[in-house]
mmCIF file of C-alpha atoms in Angstrom:
data_model
loop_
_atom_site.group_PDB
_atom_site.id
_atom_site.type_symbol
_atom_site.label_atom_id
_atom_site.label_comp_id
_atom_site.label_asym_id
_atom_site.label_seq_id
_atom_site.Cartn_x
_atom_site.Cartn_y
_atom_site.Cartn_z
ATOM 1 C CA MET S 5 -0.300 0.012 0.283
ATOM 2 C CA ALA S 6 1.639 3.431 -1.337
ATOM 3 C CA LYS S 7 2.992 5.880 1.929
ATOM 4 C CA LYS S 8 0.611 9.393 1.128
ATOM 5 C CA LYS S 9 2.829 12.339 1.194
ATOM 6 C CA HIS S 10 3.124 14.760 3.251
ATOM 7 C CA GLU S 11 1.748 18.395 1.737
ATOM 8 C CA GLU S 12 4.613 20.610 2.034
ATOM 9 C CA HIS S 13 3.657 23.195 4.857
ATOM 10 C CA GLU S 14 3.812 27.068 3.394
ATOM 11 C CA ASN S 15 6.494 29.391 4.728
ATOM 12 C CA HIS S 16 4.159 31.946 6.623
ATOM 13 C CA GLU S 17 7.959 33.985 7.638
ATOM 14 C CA ARG S 18 9.167 34.583 4.043
ATOM 15 C CA TRP S 19 7.490 38.425 5.216
ATOM 16 C CA LEU S 20 10.266 39.077 7.461
ATOM 17 C CA VAL S 21 12.950 39.032 4.742
ATOM 18 C CA SER S 22 11.230 41.836 3.003
ATOM 19 C CA TYR S 23 10.376 43.745 6.638
ATOM 20 C CA ALA S 24 14.106 43.647 7.373
ATOM 21 C CA ASP S 25 14.792 45.739 3.931
ATOM 22 C CA PHE S 26 12.475 47.855 4.496
ATOM 23 C CA ILE S 27 14.043 48.563 8.307
ATOM 24 C CA THR S 28 17.988 48.612 6.628
ATOM 25 C CA LEU S 29 15.980 50.929 3.872
ATOM 26 C CA LEU S 30 14.635 53.051 6.507
ATOM 27 C CA PHE S 31 17.657 53.071 9.215
ATOM 28 C CA ALA S 32 20.052 54.204 6.392
ATOM 29 C CA PHE S 33 17.596 56.902 5.008
ATOM 30 C CA PHE S 34 17.935 58.384 8.311
ATOM 31 C CA VAL S 35 21.388 58.257 8.750
ATOM 32 C CA VAL S 36 21.680 60.191 5.202
ATOM 33 C CA MET S 37 19.050 62.724 6.889
ATOM 34 C CA TYR S 38 20.897 62.965 9.809
ATOM 35 C CA SER S 39 24.110 63.753 7.605
ATOM 36 C CA VAL S 40 22.806 66.326 5.973
ATOM 37 C CA SER S 41 21.319 67.786 9.107
ATOM 38 C CA SER S 42 24.182 67.894 10.899
ATOM 39 C CA VAL S 43 26.192 69.691 8.194
ATOM 40 C CA ASN S 44 23.331 72.014 8.186
ATOM 41 C CA GLU S 45 23.892 72.632 11.789
ATOM 42 C CA GLY S 46 27.713 73.151 11.640
ATOM 43 C CA LYS S 47 26.545 75.866 8.686
ATOM 44 C CA TYR S 48 24.536 77.547 10.819
ATOM 45 C CA ARG S 49 26.919 78.050 13.618
ATOM 46 C CA THR S 50 29.329 79.296 11.099
ATOM 47 C CA VAL S 51 26.741 82.023 9.683
ATOM 48 C CA SER S 52 25.283 82.625 13.414
ATOM 49 C CA ASP S 53 28.672 83.587 14.862
ATOM 50 C CA SER S 54 30.097 85.599 11.862
ATOM 51 C CA ILE S 55 26.418 87.516 12.565
ATOM 52 C CA LYS S 56 27.250 88.444 15.827
ATOM 53 C CA ALA S 57 31.092 89.267 15.386
ATOM 54 C CA ALA S 58 29.695 91.715 12.600
ATOM 55 C CA LEU S 59 27.036 92.882 15.048
ATOM 56 C CA ASN S 60 29.785 93.415 18.108
ATOM 57 C CA PRO S 61 33.073 94.207 16.516
ATOM 58 C CA VAL S 62 34.446 95.692 19.877
ATOM 59 C CA ASN S 63 34.588 92.331 20.904
ATOM 60 C CA SER S 64 35.524 90.514 17.861
ATOM 61 C CA ILE S 65 38.242 92.815 17.367
ATOM 62 C CA PRO S 66 41.787 92.655 19.097
ATOM 63 C CA SER S 67 42.688 95.903 21.512
ATOM 64 C CA SER S 68 46.034 95.776 19.856
ATOM 65 C CA ARG S 69 44.640 96.573 16.044
ATOM 66 C CA LEU S 70 44.898 99.928 14.752
ATOM 67 C CA PRO S 71 41.561 102.030 13.390
ATOM 68 C CA PHE S 72 40.931 101.994 9.572
ATOM 69 C CA SER S 73 38.705 102.798 7.097
ATOM 70 C CA ILE S 74 36.815 100.954 4.587
ATOM 71 C CA GLY S 75 39.452 101.278 1.153
ATOM 72 C CA ASP S 76 42.440 101.786 3.507
ATOM 73 C CA THR S 77 45.250 99.373 2.628
ATOM 74 C CA LYS S 78 46.876 100.390 5.628
ATOM 75 C CA PRO S 79 46.017 100.902 9.028
ATOM 76 C CA LYS S 80 45.932 104.390 10.115
ATOM 77 C CA MET S 81 47.254 106.028 13.776
ATOM 78 C CA ILE S 82 43.781 108.613 14.443
ATOM 79 C CA SER S 83 45.721 111.795 16.178
ATOM 80 C CA PRO S 84 44.113 114.965 17.605
ATOM 81 C CA GLU S 85 43.651 118.140 15.735
ATOM 82 C CA PRO S 86 46.804 120.570 16.109
ATOM 83 C CA ASP S 87 43.412 123.220 16.738
ATOM 84 C CA SER S 88 42.153 121.452 19.504
ATOM 85 C CA ILE S 89 45.283 121.673 22.329
ATOM 86 C CA ASN S 90 44.134 125.204 23.267
ATOM 87 C CA ASP S 91 40.034 124.465 23.411
ATOM 88 C CA PRO S 92 39.988 124.434 26.934
ATOM 89 C CA VAL S 93 42.158 127.609 27.348
ATOM 90 C CA ILE S 94 39.255 129.249 25.225
ATOM 91 C CA ARG S 95 36.345 127.909 27.135
ATOM 92 C CA ARG S 96 38.092 128.790 30.276
ATOM 93 C CA MET S 97 38.570 132.451 28.975
ATOM 94 C CA ARG S 98 34.798 132.944 27.473
ATOM 95 C CA GLU S 99 33.401 131.780 31.230
ATOM 96 C CA ILE S 100 35.580 134.742 32.608
ATOM 97 C CA VAL S 101 34.421 136.747 30.224
ATOM 98 C CA THR S 102 30.574 135.815 30.969
ATOM 99 C CA ARG S 103 31.266 136.182 34.562
ATOM 100 C CA ILE S 104 32.386 139.136 34.836
ATOM 101 C CA ASN S 105 29.956 140.706 32.613
ATOM 102 C CA PRO S 106 28.390 143.249 35.229
ATOM 103 C CA GLY S 107 30.030 146.441 35.575
ATOM 104 C CA LEU S 108 31.684 146.670 31.830
ATOM 105 C CA LYS S 109 30.213 149.149 29.456
ATOM 106 C CA GLY S 110 30.047 148.610 25.814
ATOM 107 C CA ASP S 111 29.047 145.998 24.319
ATOM 108 C CA ILE S 112 30.493 141.848 25.625
ATOM 109 C CA ALA S 113 29.486 140.732 22.707
ATOM 110 C CA GLU S 114 32.103 142.294 21.136
ATOM 111 C CA ILE S 115 34.578 140.643 22.568
ATOM 112 C CA LYS S 116 36.028 138.113 21.000
ATOM 113 C CA ILE S 117 38.510 134.967 21.778
ATOM 114 C CA ILE S 118 39.575 132.661 19.072
ATOM 115 C CA GLU S 119 42.210 130.680 17.886
ATOM 116 C CA THR S 120 43.839 132.553 14.847
ATOM 117 C CA GLY S 121 46.635 129.902 13.515
ATOM 118 C CA HIS S 122 49.863 128.818 14.073
ATOM 119 C CA GLY S 123 49.242 127.945 17.780
ATOM 120 C CA ALA S 124 48.246 131.382 18.952
ATOM 121 C CA ILE S 125 44.937 132.846 20.801
ATOM 122 C CA MET S 126 43.784 136.545 19.904
ATOM 123 C CA ILE S 127 41.141 138.316 22.728
ATOM 124 C CA SER S 128 40.304 141.076 21.223
ATOM 125 C CA LEU S 129 38.542 143.252 23.691
ATOM 126 C CA PRO S 130 37.023 146.971 21.828
ATOM 127 C CA GLU S 131 37.504 150.203 23.532
ATOM 128 C CA SER S 132 34.551 150.735 25.146
ATOM 129 C CA ILE S 133 35.628 147.536 27.594
ATOM 130 C CA LEU S 134 38.682 149.493 28.151
ATOM 131 C CA PHE S 135 39.162 153.371 27.797
ATOM 132 C CA GLN S 136 36.761 156.558 27.489
ATOM 133 C CA SER S 137 37.052 157.783 24.021
ATOM 134 C CA GLY S 138 40.618 159.410 23.044
ATOM 135 C CA GLU S 139 42.077 158.230 26.374
ATOM 136 C CA ALA S 140 44.558 155.868 27.429
ATOM 137 C CA ARG S 141 44.113 155.407 31.223
ATOM 138 C CA VAL S 142 42.603 152.201 31.785
ATOM 139 C CA ARG S 143 38.576 151.848 33.186
ATOM 140 C CA SER S 144 38.188 150.805 36.642
ATOM 141 C CA GLU S 145 35.524 148.387 35.804
ATOM 142 C CA ALA S 146 37.933 146.815 33.411
ATOM 143 C CA LEU S 147 40.629 145.600 35.941
ATOM 144 C CA PRO S 148 38.474 142.403 37.094
ATOM 145 C CA LEU S 149 38.325 141.317 33.154
ATOM 146 C CA LEU S 150 42.204 141.511 32.825
ATOM 147 C CA LYS S 151 43.254 140.176 36.517
ATOM 148 C CA ALA S 152 40.959 137.152 35.474
ATOM 149 C CA LEU S 153 42.854 137.008 32.167
ATOM 150 C CA ALA S 154 46.115 137.788 33.572
ATOM 151 C CA ASP S 155 45.885 134.568 35.732
ATOM 152 C CA VAL S 156 44.676 132.542 32.560
ATOM 153 C CA LEU S 157 48.632 133.708 30.664
ATOM 154 C CA ILE S 158 50.551 133.384 33.444
ATOM 155 C CA GLU S 159 49.724 129.411 34.429
ATOM 156 C CA MET S 160 50.092 129.010 29.931
ATOM 157 C CA GLY S 161 53.659 130.839 30.327
ATOM 158 C CA ARG S 162 53.753 132.002 26.556
ATOM 159 C CA HIS S 163 54.744 135.160 25.083
ATOM 160 C CA ILE S 164 52.044 137.986 24.905
ATOM 161 C CA ARG S 165 51.726 140.534 22.799
ATOM 162 C CA ILE S 166 49.822 143.706 23.351
ATOM 163 C CA LEU S 167 48.660 145.516 19.956
ATOM 164 C CA GLY S 168 46.837 148.505 19.986
ATOM 165 C CA HIS S 169 44.509 149.568 16.842
ATOM 166 C CA THR S 170 42.722 152.759 16.259
ATOM 167 C CA ASP S 171 40.078 154.088 13.603
ATOM 168 C CA ASN S 172 41.058 156.215 11.033
ATOM 169 C CA VAL S 173 39.828 159.322 12.230
ATOM 170 C CA PRO S 174 42.619 161.836 13.592
ATOM 171 C CA ILE S 175 43.377 162.642 16.905
ATOM 172 C CA ARG S 176 45.602 165.914 17.601
ATOM 173 C CA THR S 177 46.625 166.526 21.207
ATOM 174 C CA ALA S 178 48.884 167.590 23.667
ATOM 175 C CA GLN S 179 49.436 163.736 25.260
ATOM 176 C CA PHE S 180 48.608 161.872 21.532
ATOM 177 C CA PRO S 181 49.439 164.109 18.628
ATOM 178 C CA SER S 182 48.442 160.899 16.175
ATOM 179 C CA ASN S 183 47.035 157.778 16.018
ATOM 180 C CA TRP S 184 49.889 156.186 16.229
ATOM 181 C CA GLU S 185 50.756 157.468 19.827
ATOM 182 C CA LEU S 186 47.223 156.618 21.065
ATOM 183 C CA SER S 187 47.000 153.316 20.090
ATOM 184 C CA ALA S 188 50.843 152.706 21.380
ATOM 185 C CA VAL S 189 50.150 153.938 24.977
ATOM 186 C CA ARG S 190 46.933 152.115 25.152
ATOM 187 C CA ALA S 191 48.956 148.969 24.341
ATOM 188 C CA VAL S 192 51.468 149.803 27.029
ATOM 189 C CA MET S 193 49.078 150.233 29.487
ATOM 190 C CA VAL S 194 47.388 147.079 29.486
ATOM 191 C CA VAL S 195 51.269 145.234 29.277
ATOM 192 C CA ARG S 196 52.005 147.580 32.597
ATOM 193 C CA ILE S 197 48.376 146.444 34.590
ATOM 194 C CA PHE S 198 49.397 142.838 34.029
ATOM 195 C CA SER S 199 52.831 143.075 34.643
ATOM 196 C CA GLU S 200 53.073 145.413 37.541
ATOM 197 C CA LEU S 201 49.674 144.707 39.260
ATOM 198 C CA TYR S 202 49.122 141.372 38.413
ATOM 199 C CA GLU S 203 52.743 140.310 38.389
ATOM 200 C CA VAL S 204 52.628 138.322 34.696
ATOM 201 C CA PRO S 205 56.392 137.944 34.137
ATOM 202 C CA ILE S 206 57.888 141.245 32.004
ATOM 203 C CA THR S 207 59.847 138.677 30.035
ATOM 204 C CA HIS S 208 57.083 137.199 28.232
ATOM 205 C CA LEU S 209 54.957 140.739 27.144
ATOM 206 C CA SER S 210 55.694 143.000 24.230
ATOM 207 C CA ALA S 211 53.347 145.949 23.370
ATOM 208 C CA THR S 212 52.979 147.577 19.607
ATOM 209 C CA GLY S 213 50.674 150.163 18.228
ATOM 210 C CA PHE S 214 49.405 149.855 15.123
ATOM 211 C CA ALA S 215 47.144 152.725 14.525
ATOM 212 C CA ASP S 216 44.734 152.377 12.227
ATOM 213 C CA SER S 217 46.861 150.228 9.628
ATOM 214 C CA LYS S 218 45.467 146.839 10.717
ATOM 215 C CA PRO S 219 41.230 147.262 10.423
ATOM 216 C CA VAL S 220 38.805 144.609 10.878
ATOM 217 C CA ALA S 221 36.116 146.208 9.243
ATOM 218 C CA THR S 222 35.284 149.470 6.966
ATOM 219 C CA ASN S 223 36.323 153.064 8.452
ATOM 220 C CA ASP S 224 33.893 154.479 6.437
ATOM 221 C CA THR S 225 30.917 153.496 8.681
ATOM 222 C CA PRO S 226 30.154 154.682 12.373
ATOM 223 C CA GLU S 227 29.933 150.622 12.956
ATOM 224 C CA GLY S 228 33.262 149.818 11.570
ATOM 225 C CA ARG S 229 35.258 152.770 12.931
ATOM 226 C CA THR S 230 33.852 150.828 16.580
ATOM 227 C CA LYS S 231 34.953 147.274 15.572
ATOM 228 C CA ASN S 232 38.485 148.670 14.368
ATOM 229 C CA ARG S 233 38.832 150.502 18.147
ATOM 230 C CA ARG S 234 40.351 147.670 20.087
ATOM 231 C CA VAL S 235 43.585 145.802 21.550
ATOM 232 C CA GLU S 236 44.892 142.730 20.692
ATOM 233 C CA ILE S 237 46.023 140.305 23.584
ATOM 234 C CA ILE S 238 48.122 137.505 21.133
ATOM 235 C CA VAL S 239 49.155 134.297 23.083
ATOM 236 C CA LEU S 240 51.800 132.970 21.166
ATOM 237 C CA GLU S 241 53.492 129.683 21.135
ATOM 238 C CA ASN S 242 56.726 130.255 22.691
ATOM 239 C CA HIS S 243 58.749 129.605 19.376
ATOM 240 C CA ALA S 244 56.596 131.975 17.104
ATOM 241 C CA SER S 245 58.174 134.816 15.634
ATOM 242 C CA GLU S 246 57.691 138.369 14.319
ATOM 243 C CA GLU S 247 56.672 136.919 10.768
ATOM 244 C CA THR S 248 53.613 134.345 12.564
ATOM 245 C CA LEU S 249 52.358 137.289 14.329
ATOM 246 C CA ASP S 250 52.357 139.494 11.117
ATOM 247 C CA ALA S 251 50.669 136.035 9.680
ATOM 248 C CA LEU S 252 47.988 136.540 11.920
ATOM 249 C CA LEU S 253 47.285 140.573 11.626
ATOM 250 C CA PRO S 254 45.102 141.763 8.483
ATOM 251 C CA LYS S 255 46.834 142.886 5.863
ATOM 252 C CA GLU S 256 44.140 145.796 4.692
ATOM 253 C CA ASN S 257 46.007 149.218 4.305
ATOM 254 C CA ALA S 258 49.139 147.260 6.320
ATOM 255 C CA SER S 259 52.394 149.720 7.103
ATOM 256 C CA ALA S 260 54.949 149.670 9.353
ATOM 257 C CA PRO S 261 53.973 149.713 12.890
ATOM 258 C CA LEU S 262 55.152 151.756 15.704
ATOM 259 C CA PRO S 263 58.898 151.094 17.009
#
């Protein structure tokens, strides 16, 4: 009697092969995605650091680096402007004028304190602040102003030129035969007050009269003549020469000053 053949069992686990392949593909996919995301994160950090550096240049540039401008091929040292050296002194003198304003006759606004170049400071005092018309005696009301200015001048220790100026209206008196004498004596009187009353060293002082040879305004109007009647205090650098002083003065109608 023939034996019956056993029917082959159907393999129900073949799906595991496909499942394993699928899992392998998923694993490879996530590995690739992770790699891509890691690269992007690195780029992001690089860009982020660059942005932070751009927004905070002080923190990103070492302190030893010199400042520079866009387009420069070499770093440049930043130097202070030469004319800024006298700024504190000029501000102090202007404060003095403002503080001593009461009691002074004339237009206080006409007092000028400026830097004229070559390291020099010019203080221009109108006639009405210092003198009566046609006279050379300094008004007592002007003494506090001159005292305060003298204190600053002593501290500076520079050479000081006092320059007297008039308008072109002739003067003929026993004391002043011409405007040359008037302008020179006015300058000398300011020098004497500085040296004898307020102890400015005489070796730092000199006086010159220019009469009407150095006008700063026209002599054809009353207003212009008023501006021309003045005394200028020129504070020079210690090494300044006569040529430097001449460069600071007006050139109109220039003529030789009184010796």
